[in-house]
């Protein structure tokens, strides 16, 4: 059994370890709405030791727009003590630090600014790169697809009908996205840029962006629940499987390879060997000729027989189909027996060829009138 003083020492050590664990977990969590303080001159009072500069080329069609907005670019960079020059002859933009520059990362932001301006991003959006919580990402998509037609089709799929897919992606990631030529420029928070890059690369790999948009929508709803933030979200996220996998069509004629044998194939028999096997080799020339003539006559007889059979086919009458007797439908009619009895009674009363009783009376009356007139 352990001594009582040792057990007492072990108790406080365990309590200290538990407290340290709790403190570490609290340090890992970032409170909502927290922002890193801005970098000021007090953080770097002596400034920079060396002058840094970056330059980038821009296409000809951007010259007119850059010429208009360049004073605004110079004004925005002058706040960070960075100089900007536009060379229209060479078609380049250059940014350089000055003696007053105190922020070492300002030149990197200025470099990203001129890159975005060269990639057709408007100045109103590109200026946001000078903020601390905004970053940019230029994704090259030109070399991801071999065929030009499929590249245009997939790039259009990323935009969607009337830009609806791109707008949905912007709302879910809180990023500004610009699709221009062979590049996709994105501007926004770091977490959003990561999602944008994944969606763009998946779209170029023939995965429709709607699948990624659905997962982003589910993640957005799950992040609102404070209980689910520390849990795994795999059970909530959808798992899509490819359904349009087409099996390779099997060829009608399959070329099966024969088993390899080091020995050569057997030599075919010559004509003399065949004659020796059948015994023709030992026959005389007359006998050989007679045999050949008999074979020719037999072939001719077979041909004549076949030809005669084909001619006789025209005189063979075709087989007639057997006549199928149609069964007469039995029509059953109800016989009125009483009506037949009445007809028979009336027929018995009348004599054959005799007039009815009423007509006889009328004739007799007419004869009597004639006799009276004569008298």
Short mmCIF file of C-alpha atoms in Angstrom, two decimals:
data_model
loop_
_atom_site.label_atom_id
_atom_site.label_comp_id
_atom_site.label_asym_id
_atom_site.label_seq_id
_atom_site.Cartn_x
_atom_site.Cartn_y
_atom_site.Cartn_z
CA UNK A 1 0.00 0.00 0.00
CA UNK A 2 1.15 3.59 -0.75
CA UNK A 3 2.21 5.84 2.13
CA UNK A 4 -0.18 8.66 3.07
CA UNK A 5 2.35 11.48 2.34
CA UNK A 6 3.01 10.13 -1.20
CA UNK A 7 -0.74 9.99 -1.95
CA UNK A 8 -1.12 13.57 -0.73
CA UNK A 9 1.69 14.71 -3.09
CA UNK A 10 0.12 12.90 -6.07
CA UNK A 11 -3.27 14.61 -5.51
CA UNK A 12 -2.12 18.24 -6.01
CA UNK A 13 -0.06 17.29 -9.09
CA UNK A 14 -3.10 15.79 -10.81
CA UNK A 15 -5.16 18.90 -10.01
CA UNK A 16 -2.44 21.13 -11.54
CA UNK A 17 -2.36 19.02 -14.73
CA UNK A 18 -6.15 19.24 -15.08
CA UNK A 19 -6.02 23.03 -14.68
CA UNK A 20 -3.29 23.30 -17.34
CA UNK A 21 -5.40 21.22 -19.77
CA UNK A 22 -8.40 23.49 -19.25
CA UNK A 23 -6.28 26.58 -19.81
CA UNK A 24 -4.83 25.19 -23.08
CA UNK A 25 -8.30 24.41 -24.47
CA UNK A 26 -9.46 27.92 -23.65
CA UNK A 27 -6.45 29.40 -25.45
CA UNK A 28 -7.25 27.44 -28.64
CA UNK A 29 -10.74 28.96 -28.99
CA UNK A 30 -10.94 32.41 -30.61
CA UNK A 31 -13.76 34.68 -29.37
CA UNK A 32 -16.33 35.89 -31.91
CA UNK A 33 -15.66 39.26 -33.50
CA UNK A 34 -11.99 39.32 -32.48
CA UNK A 35 -9.61 41.18 -34.80
CA UNK A 36 -5.86 41.48 -34.78
CA UNK A 37 -4.72 45.06 -34.02
CA UNK A 38 -3.48 47.08 -37.01
CA UNK A 39 0.27 47.39 -37.70
CA UNK A 40 1.36 50.98 -36.86
CA UNK A 41 4.57 53.00 -37.00
CA UNK A 42 5.15 52.33 -33.31
CA UNK A 43 5.65 48.63 -34.13
CA UNK A 44 8.49 49.49 -36.60
CA UNK A 45 9.76 53.05 -35.87
CA UNK A 46 13.06 52.73 -37.80
CA UNK A 47 11.42 51.69 -41.09
CA UNK A 48 12.92 49.40 -43.75
CA UNK A 49 16.61 49.01 -44.50
CA UNK A 50 16.39 48.24 -48.25
CA UNK A 51 14.14 49.34 -51.10
CA UNK A 52 11.91 46.62 -52.63
CA UNK A 53 10.06 46.75 -55.94
CA UNK A 54 7.74 44.54 -58.01
CA UNK A 55 6.62 44.90 -61.64
CA UNK A 56 3.96 43.17 -63.74
CA UNK A 57 2.86 43.39 -67.38
CA UNK A 58 -0.70 44.08 -68.47
CA UNK A 59 -2.53 43.38 -71.78
CA UNK A 60 -3.19 46.08 -74.36
CA UNK A 61 -6.97 46.15 -73.80
CA UNK A 62 -6.44 47.19 -70.13
CA UNK A 63 -4.43 50.29 -71.04
CA UNK A 64 -7.37 52.72 -71.28
CA UNK A 65 -8.91 51.60 -67.97
CA UNK A 66 -5.59 51.71 -66.07
CA UNK A 67 -4.85 55.17 -67.45
CA UNK A 68 -8.17 56.43 -66.01
CA UNK A 69 -7.91 54.82 -62.56
CA UNK A 70 -4.14 55.21 -62.01
CA UNK A 71 -4.44 58.44 -59.92
CA UNK A 72 -6.73 56.52 -57.53
CA UNK A 73 -4.20 53.67 -57.34
CA UNK A 74 -1.39 56.12 -56.46
CA UNK A 75 -3.57 57.77 -53.81
CA UNK A 76 -4.46 54.41 -52.18
CA UNK A 77 -0.80 53.27 -52.12
CA UNK A 78 0.49 56.62 -50.86
CA UNK A 79 -1.40 56.01 -47.60
CA UNK A 80 0.95 53.05 -47.05
CA UNK A 81 3.96 55.08 -48.34
CA UNK A 82 4.39 52.99 -51.51
CA UNK A 83 5.12 54.54 -54.94
CA UNK A 84 3.42 53.29 -58.11
CA UNK A 85 4.46 53.98 -61.74
CA UNK A 86 2.64 53.14 -64.99
CA UNK A 87 4.71 52.59 -68.14
CA UNK A 88 2.44 52.64 -71.18
CA UNK A 89 5.33 52.13 -73.65
CA UNK A 90 6.48 48.82 -72.14
CA UNK A 91 2.98 47.96 -70.84
CA UNK A 92 4.04 47.41 -67.22
CA UNK A 93 3.12 48.53 -63.67
CA UNK A 94 5.76 48.94 -60.93
CA UNK A 95 5.44 49.43 -57.16
CA UNK A 96 8.38 50.40 -54.89
CA UNK A 97 8.88 51.12 -51.20
CA UNK A 98 10.13 54.47 -49.86
CA UNK A 99 12.06 55.64 -46.80
CA UNK A 100 8.78 56.38 -45.00
CA UNK A 101 7.43 52.84 -45.47
CA UNK A 102 7.15 51.14 -42.08
CA UNK A 103 4.96 48.10 -42.90
CA UNK A 104 7.12 45.39 -44.53
CA UNK A 105 4.05 43.56 -45.86
CA UNK A 106 2.69 46.66 -47.64
CA UNK A 107 4.83 45.99 -50.75
CA UNK A 108 3.38 42.44 -51.01
CA UNK A 109 -0.16 43.85 -50.92
CA UNK A 110 0.81 46.46 -53.54
CA UNK A 111 2.19 43.68 -55.74
CA UNK A 112 -1.12 41.75 -55.45
CA UNK A 113 -3.02 44.97 -56.27
CA UNK A 114 -1.26 45.48 -59.62
CA UNK A 115 -1.63 41.77 -60.41
CA UNK A 116 -5.39 41.95 -59.88
CA UNK A 117 -5.65 45.11 -61.99
CA UNK A 118 -3.79 43.33 -64.81
CA UNK A 119 -6.27 40.41 -64.60
CA UNK A 120 -9.32 42.67 -65.31
CA UNK A 121 -10.43 43.04 -61.66
CA UNK A 122 -12.05 46.49 -61.21
CA UNK A 123 -10.26 49.02 -59.00
CA UNK A 124 -13.13 49.18 -56.45
CA UNK A 125 -12.62 45.47 -55.64
CA UNK A 126 -8.82 45.34 -56.06
CA UNK A 127 -8.25 48.11 -53.43
CA UNK A 128 -9.68 45.77 -50.75
CA UNK A 129 -6.41 43.80 -50.86
CA UNK A 130 -4.78 46.59 -48.82
CA UNK A 131 -6.94 45.57 -45.83
CA UNK A 132 -5.53 43.18 -43.21
CA UNK A 133 -8.31 40.55 -43.32
CA UNK A 134 -8.44 40.31 -47.14
CA UNK A 135 -6.20 38.15 -49.37
CA UNK A 136 -6.18 37.18 -53.05
CA UNK A 137 -5.58 34.07 -55.11
CA UNK A 138 -4.99 33.88 -58.88
CA UNK A 139 -5.76 30.34 -60.10
CA UNK A 140 -4.32 29.30 -63.49
CA UNK A 141 -6.76 27.01 -65.30
CA UNK A 142 -5.43 27.18 -68.87
CA UNK A 143 -3.16 24.11 -68.59
CA UNK A 144 -5.61 21.86 -66.67
CA UNK A 145 -7.58 20.76 -69.78
CA UNK A 146 -6.04 19.61 -73.06
CA UNK A 147 -8.78 20.39 -75.58
CA UNK A 148 -9.85 23.98 -76.11
CA UNK A 149 -13.54 23.10 -76.60
CA UNK A 150 -13.78 21.20 -73.30
CA UNK A 151 -11.92 24.01 -71.53
CA UNK A 152 -14.46 26.62 -72.74
CA UNK A 153 -17.35 24.31 -71.79
CA UNK A 154 -16.08 23.77 -68.24
CA UNK A 155 -15.21 27.42 -67.77
CA UNK A 156 -18.78 28.29 -68.81
CA UNK A 157 -20.07 25.69 -66.32
CA UNK A 158 -18.20 27.57 -63.58
CA UNK A 159 -20.03 30.79 -64.55
CA UNK A 160 -23.45 29.13 -64.86
CA UNK A 161 -26.53 30.45 -66.69
CA UNK A 162 -26.36 34.27 -66.55
CA UNK A 163 -23.61 34.02 -63.91
CA UNK A 164 -25.89 32.37 -61.31
CA UNK A 165 -23.38 29.66 -60.26
CA UNK A 166 -20.59 32.22 -59.78
CA UNK A 167 -22.92 34.48 -57.77
CA UNK A 168 -23.92 31.59 -55.47
CA UNK A 169 -20.25 30.76 -54.92
CA UNK A 170 -19.49 34.40 -54.08
CA UNK A 171 -22.30 34.53 -51.49
CA UNK A 172 -21.22 31.27 -49.81
CA UNK A 173 -17.49 32.09 -49.65
CA UNK A 174 -17.74 35.89 -49.12
CA UNK A 175 -15.22 36.33 -51.96
CA UNK A 176 -15.19 38.34 -55.17
CA UNK A 177 -14.46 36.02 -58.14
CA UNK A 178 -13.42 37.15 -61.62
CA UNK A 179 -13.10 34.64 -64.48
CA UNK A 180 -10.94 36.12 -67.24
CA UNK A 181 -9.15 34.20 -70.01
CA UNK A 182 -7.00 31.40 -68.58
CA UNK A 183 -7.14 32.57 -64.95
CA UNK A 184 -9.65 32.89 -62.09
CA UNK A 185 -8.97 35.79 -59.68
CA UNK A 186 -10.48 35.55 -56.19
CA UNK A 187 -10.46 38.20 -53.46
CA UNK A 188 -11.68 37.67 -49.88
CA UNK A 189 -10.95 35.96 -46.54
CA UNK A 190 -8.48 33.06 -46.34
CA UNK A 191 -11.14 30.42 -45.54
CA UNK A 192 -13.23 31.49 -48.54
CA UNK A 193 -10.24 31.46 -50.91
CA UNK A 194 -9.50 27.87 -49.93
CA UNK A 195 -13.04 26.81 -50.89
CA UNK A 196 -12.96 28.80 -54.15
CA UNK A 197 -9.73 27.09 -55.25
CA UNK A 198 -11.20 23.65 -54.51
CA UNK A 199 -14.39 24.37 -56.49
CA UNK A 200 -12.50 25.80 -59.49
CA UNK A 201 -10.07 22.86 -59.71
CA UNK A 202 -12.89 20.30 -59.31
CA UNK A 203 -14.85 22.00 -62.10
CA UNK A 204 -11.85 21.73 -64.41
CA UNK A 205 -11.68 18.01 -63.46
CA UNK A 206 -15.25 17.55 -64.77
CA UNK A 207 -17.00 17.69 -61.36
CA UNK A 208 -20.02 19.99 -61.51
CA UNK A 209 -19.81 22.99 -59.12
CA UNK A 210 -23.36 22.38 -57.85
CA UNK A 211 -22.09 19.45 -55.74
CA UNK A 212 -19.54 21.65 -53.95
CA UNK A 213 -22.11 24.44 -53.56
CA UNK A 214 -24.48 22.01 -51.78
CA UNK A 215 -21.74 21.02 -49.31
CA UNK A 216 -20.90 24.68 -48.66
CA UNK A 217 -24.56 25.45 -47.93
CA UNK A 218 -24.72 22.59 -45.41
CA UNK A 219 -21.46 23.72 -43.76
CA UNK A 220 -22.81 27.26 -43.48
CA UNK A 221 -25.90 26.05 -41.62
CA UNK A 222 -23.88 23.74 -39.35
CA UNK A 223 -21.47 26.52 -38.37
CA UNK A 224 -24.38 28.51 -36.89
CA UNK A 225 -24.98 25.79 -34.26
CA UNK A 226 -22.47 26.26 -31.36
CA UNK A 227 -22.81 22.60 -30.24
CA UNK A 228 -21.78 21.19 -33.63
CA UNK A 229 -18.69 23.40 -34.06
CA UNK A 230 -16.41 21.00 -32.17
CA UNK A 231 -17.92 17.84 -33.77
CA UNK A 232 -17.19 16.09 -37.05
CA UNK A 233 -19.52 17.05 -39.93
CA UNK A 234 -18.92 14.01 -42.15
CA UNK A 235 -22.29 12.43 -41.30
CA UNK A 236 -24.15 15.56 -42.48
CA UNK A 237 -22.22 16.16 -45.71
CA UNK A 238 -23.54 14.45 -48.89
CA UNK A 239 -21.43 11.84 -50.66
CA UNK A 240 -21.88 11.97 -54.42
CA UNK A 241 -21.04 9.01 -56.63
CA UNK A 242 -20.38 9.08 -60.34
CA UNK A 243 -23.22 7.51 -62.27
CA UNK A 244 -22.20 8.16 -65.87
CA UNK A 245 -19.30 5.71 -66.02
CA UNK A 246 -19.44 4.07 -69.45
CA UNK A 247 -18.00 0.63 -69.91
CA UNK A 248 -15.56 0.13 -72.74
CA UNK A 249 -17.17 -1.52 -75.75
CA UNK A 250 -15.75 -4.96 -76.37
CA UNK A 251 -14.59 -5.57 -79.97
CA UNK A 252 -16.47 -8.13 -82.07
CA UNK A 253 -13.30 -9.85 -83.19
CA UNK A 254 -11.01 -10.68 -80.33
CA UNK A 255 -7.42 -11.42 -81.22
CA UNK A 256 -6.36 -14.19 -78.88
CA UNK A 257 -2.64 -14.72 -78.62
CA UNK A 258 -1.43 -18.26 -79.04
CA UNK A 259 0.78 -19.87 -76.47
CA UNK A 260 4.45 -19.31 -77.12
CA UNK A 261 6.42 -22.40 -78.14
CA UNK A 262 10.14 -22.37 -78.90
CA UNK A 263 9.69 -25.09 -81.58
CA UNK A 264 8.84 -24.12 -85.20
CA UNK A 265 5.53 -25.28 -86.77
CA UNK A 266 5.54 -28.64 -88.64
CA UNK A 267 6.53 -28.48 -92.33
CA UNK A 268 3.52 -28.80 -94.72
CA UNK A 269 3.31 -31.91 -96.91
CA UNK A 270 4.45 -31.58 -100.52
CA UNK A 271 2.49 -32.83 -103.56
CA UNK A 272 4.74 -35.89 -103.89
CA UNK A 273 4.13 -36.85 -100.25
CA UNK A 274 0.36 -36.62 -100.77
CA UNK A 275 0.60 -38.83 -103.92
CA UNK A 276 2.71 -41.36 -102.04
CA UNK A 277 0.15 -41.48 -99.19
CA UNK A 278 -2.80 -42.00 -101.59
CA UNK A 279 -0.87 -44.37 -103.89
CA UNK A 280 -1.20 -42.21 -107.04
CA UNK A 281 2.56 -41.89 -107.31
CA UNK A 282 2.91 -45.51 -108.43
CA UNK A 283 0.23 -45.28 -111.17
CA UNK A 284 1.13 -45.07 -114.85
CA UNK A 285 0.55 -41.91 -116.93
CA UNK A 286 -2.47 -43.44 -118.76
CA UNK A 287 -4.06 -44.38 -115.46
CA UNK A 288 -3.41 -40.89 -114.06
CA UNK A 289 -5.00 -39.22 -117.12
CA UNK A 290 -7.99 -41.56 -116.98
CA UNK A 291 -8.47 -40.75 -113.30
CA UNK A 292 -8.31 -37.01 -113.97
CA UNK A 293 -10.89 -37.32 -116.77
CA UNK A 294 -13.20 -39.33 -114.48
CA UNK A 295 -12.93 -36.63 -111.76
CA UNK A 296 -13.74 -33.90 -114.31
CA UNK A 297 -16.77 -35.84 -115.59
CA UNK A 298 -18.03 -36.39 -112.04
CA UNK A 299 -17.76 -32.64 -111.30
CA UNK A 300 -19.61 -31.82 -114.54
CA UNK A 301 -22.38 -34.28 -113.70
CA UNK A 302 -22.84 -32.71 -110.25
CA UNK A 303 -23.00 -29.23 -111.77
CA UNK A 304 -25.61 -30.31 -114.38
CA UNK A 305 -27.69 -31.96 -111.65
CA UNK A 306 -27.69 -28.78 -109.49
CA UNK A 307 -28.57 -26.61 -112.50
CA UNK A 308 -31.49 -28.88 -113.42
CA UNK A 309 -32.84 -28.78 -109.86
CA UNK A 310 -32.78 -24.97 -109.87
CA UNK A 311 -34.71 -24.91 -113.20
CA UNK A 312 -37.32 -27.37 -111.90
CA UNK A 313 -37.99 -25.17 -108.87
CA UNK A 314 -40.03 -22.79 -111.07
CA UNK A 315 -42.47 -25.62 -111.99
CA UNK A 316 -43.09 -26.79 -108.42
CA UNK A 317 -46.44 -25.34 -107.25
CA UNK A 318 -46.39 -23.48 -103.92
CA UNK A 319 -48.05 -25.07 -100.93
CA UNK A 320 -51.56 -23.77 -100.43
CA UNK A 321 -52.70 -22.79 -97.02
CA UNK A 322 -55.47 -25.02 -95.57
CA UNK A 323 -58.93 -23.44 -95.67
CA UNK A 324 -60.17 -22.70 -92.20
CA UNK A 325 -63.94 -23.14 -91.92
CA UNK A 326 -65.53 -20.33 -90.00
CA UNK A 327 -68.06 -21.52 -87.46
CA UNK A 328 -71.44 -19.90 -87.92
CA UNK A 329 -72.54 -18.05 -84.89
CA UNK A 330 -75.56 -19.79 -83.43
CA UNK A 331 -78.35 -17.26 -83.32
CA UNK A 332 -80.94 -18.20 -80.79
CA UNK A 333 -84.32 -16.53 -81.17
CA UNK A 334 -87.25 -16.82 -78.87
CA UNK A 335 -90.25 -18.53 -80.56
CA UNK A 336 -93.69 -17.21 -79.65
CA UNK A 337 -95.84 -20.41 -79.63
CA UNK A 338 -99.18 -18.69 -78.91
CA UNK A 339 -98.84 -16.38 -81.97
CA UNK A 340 -98.18 -19.44 -84.20
CA UNK A 341 -101.33 -21.19 -82.82
CA UNK A 342 -103.52 -18.18 -83.65
CA UNK A 343 -102.16 -18.06 -87.21
CA UNK A 344 -102.98 -21.78 -87.69
CA UNK A 345 -106.59 -21.28 -86.43
CA UNK A 346 -107.18 -18.37 -88.81
CA UNK A 347 -105.79 -20.38 -91.71
CA UNK A 348 -108.18 -23.28 -91.00
CA UNK A 349 -111.23 -20.99 -91.06
CA UNK A 350 -110.31 -19.62 -94.48
CA UNK A 351 -110.50 -21.65 -97.67
CA UNK A 352 -107.73 -21.51 -100.18
CA UNK A 353 -108.45 -18.56 -102.59
CA UNK A 354 -111.70 -17.54 -100.74
CA UNK A 355 -112.52 -13.93 -99.92
CA UNK A 356 -113.08 -12.81 -96.36
CA UNK A 357 -116.70 -12.73 -94.93
CA UNK A 358 -117.12 -8.94 -95.00
CA UNK A 359 -116.12 -8.67 -98.66
CA UNK A 360 -118.63 -11.46 -99.56
CA UNK A 361 -121.50 -9.57 -97.84
CA UNK A 362 -120.64 -6.33 -99.69
CA UNK A 363 -120.64 -8.14 -103.05
CA UNK A 364 -124.00 -9.75 -102.36
CA UNK A 365 -125.53 -6.34 -101.47
CA UNK A 366 -124.16 -4.83 -104.71
CA UNK A 367 -125.67 -7.69 -106.83
CA UNK A 368 -129.12 -7.21 -105.26
CA UNK A 369 -129.09 -3.46 -106.09
CA UNK A 370 -128.29 -4.25 -109.78
CA UNK A 371 -131.20 -6.71 -110.02
CA UNK A 372 -133.67 -4.13 -108.65
CA UNK A 373 -132.59 -1.52 -111.19
CA UNK A 374 -133.08 -3.95 -114.09
CA UNK A 375 -136.67 -4.67 -112.98
#
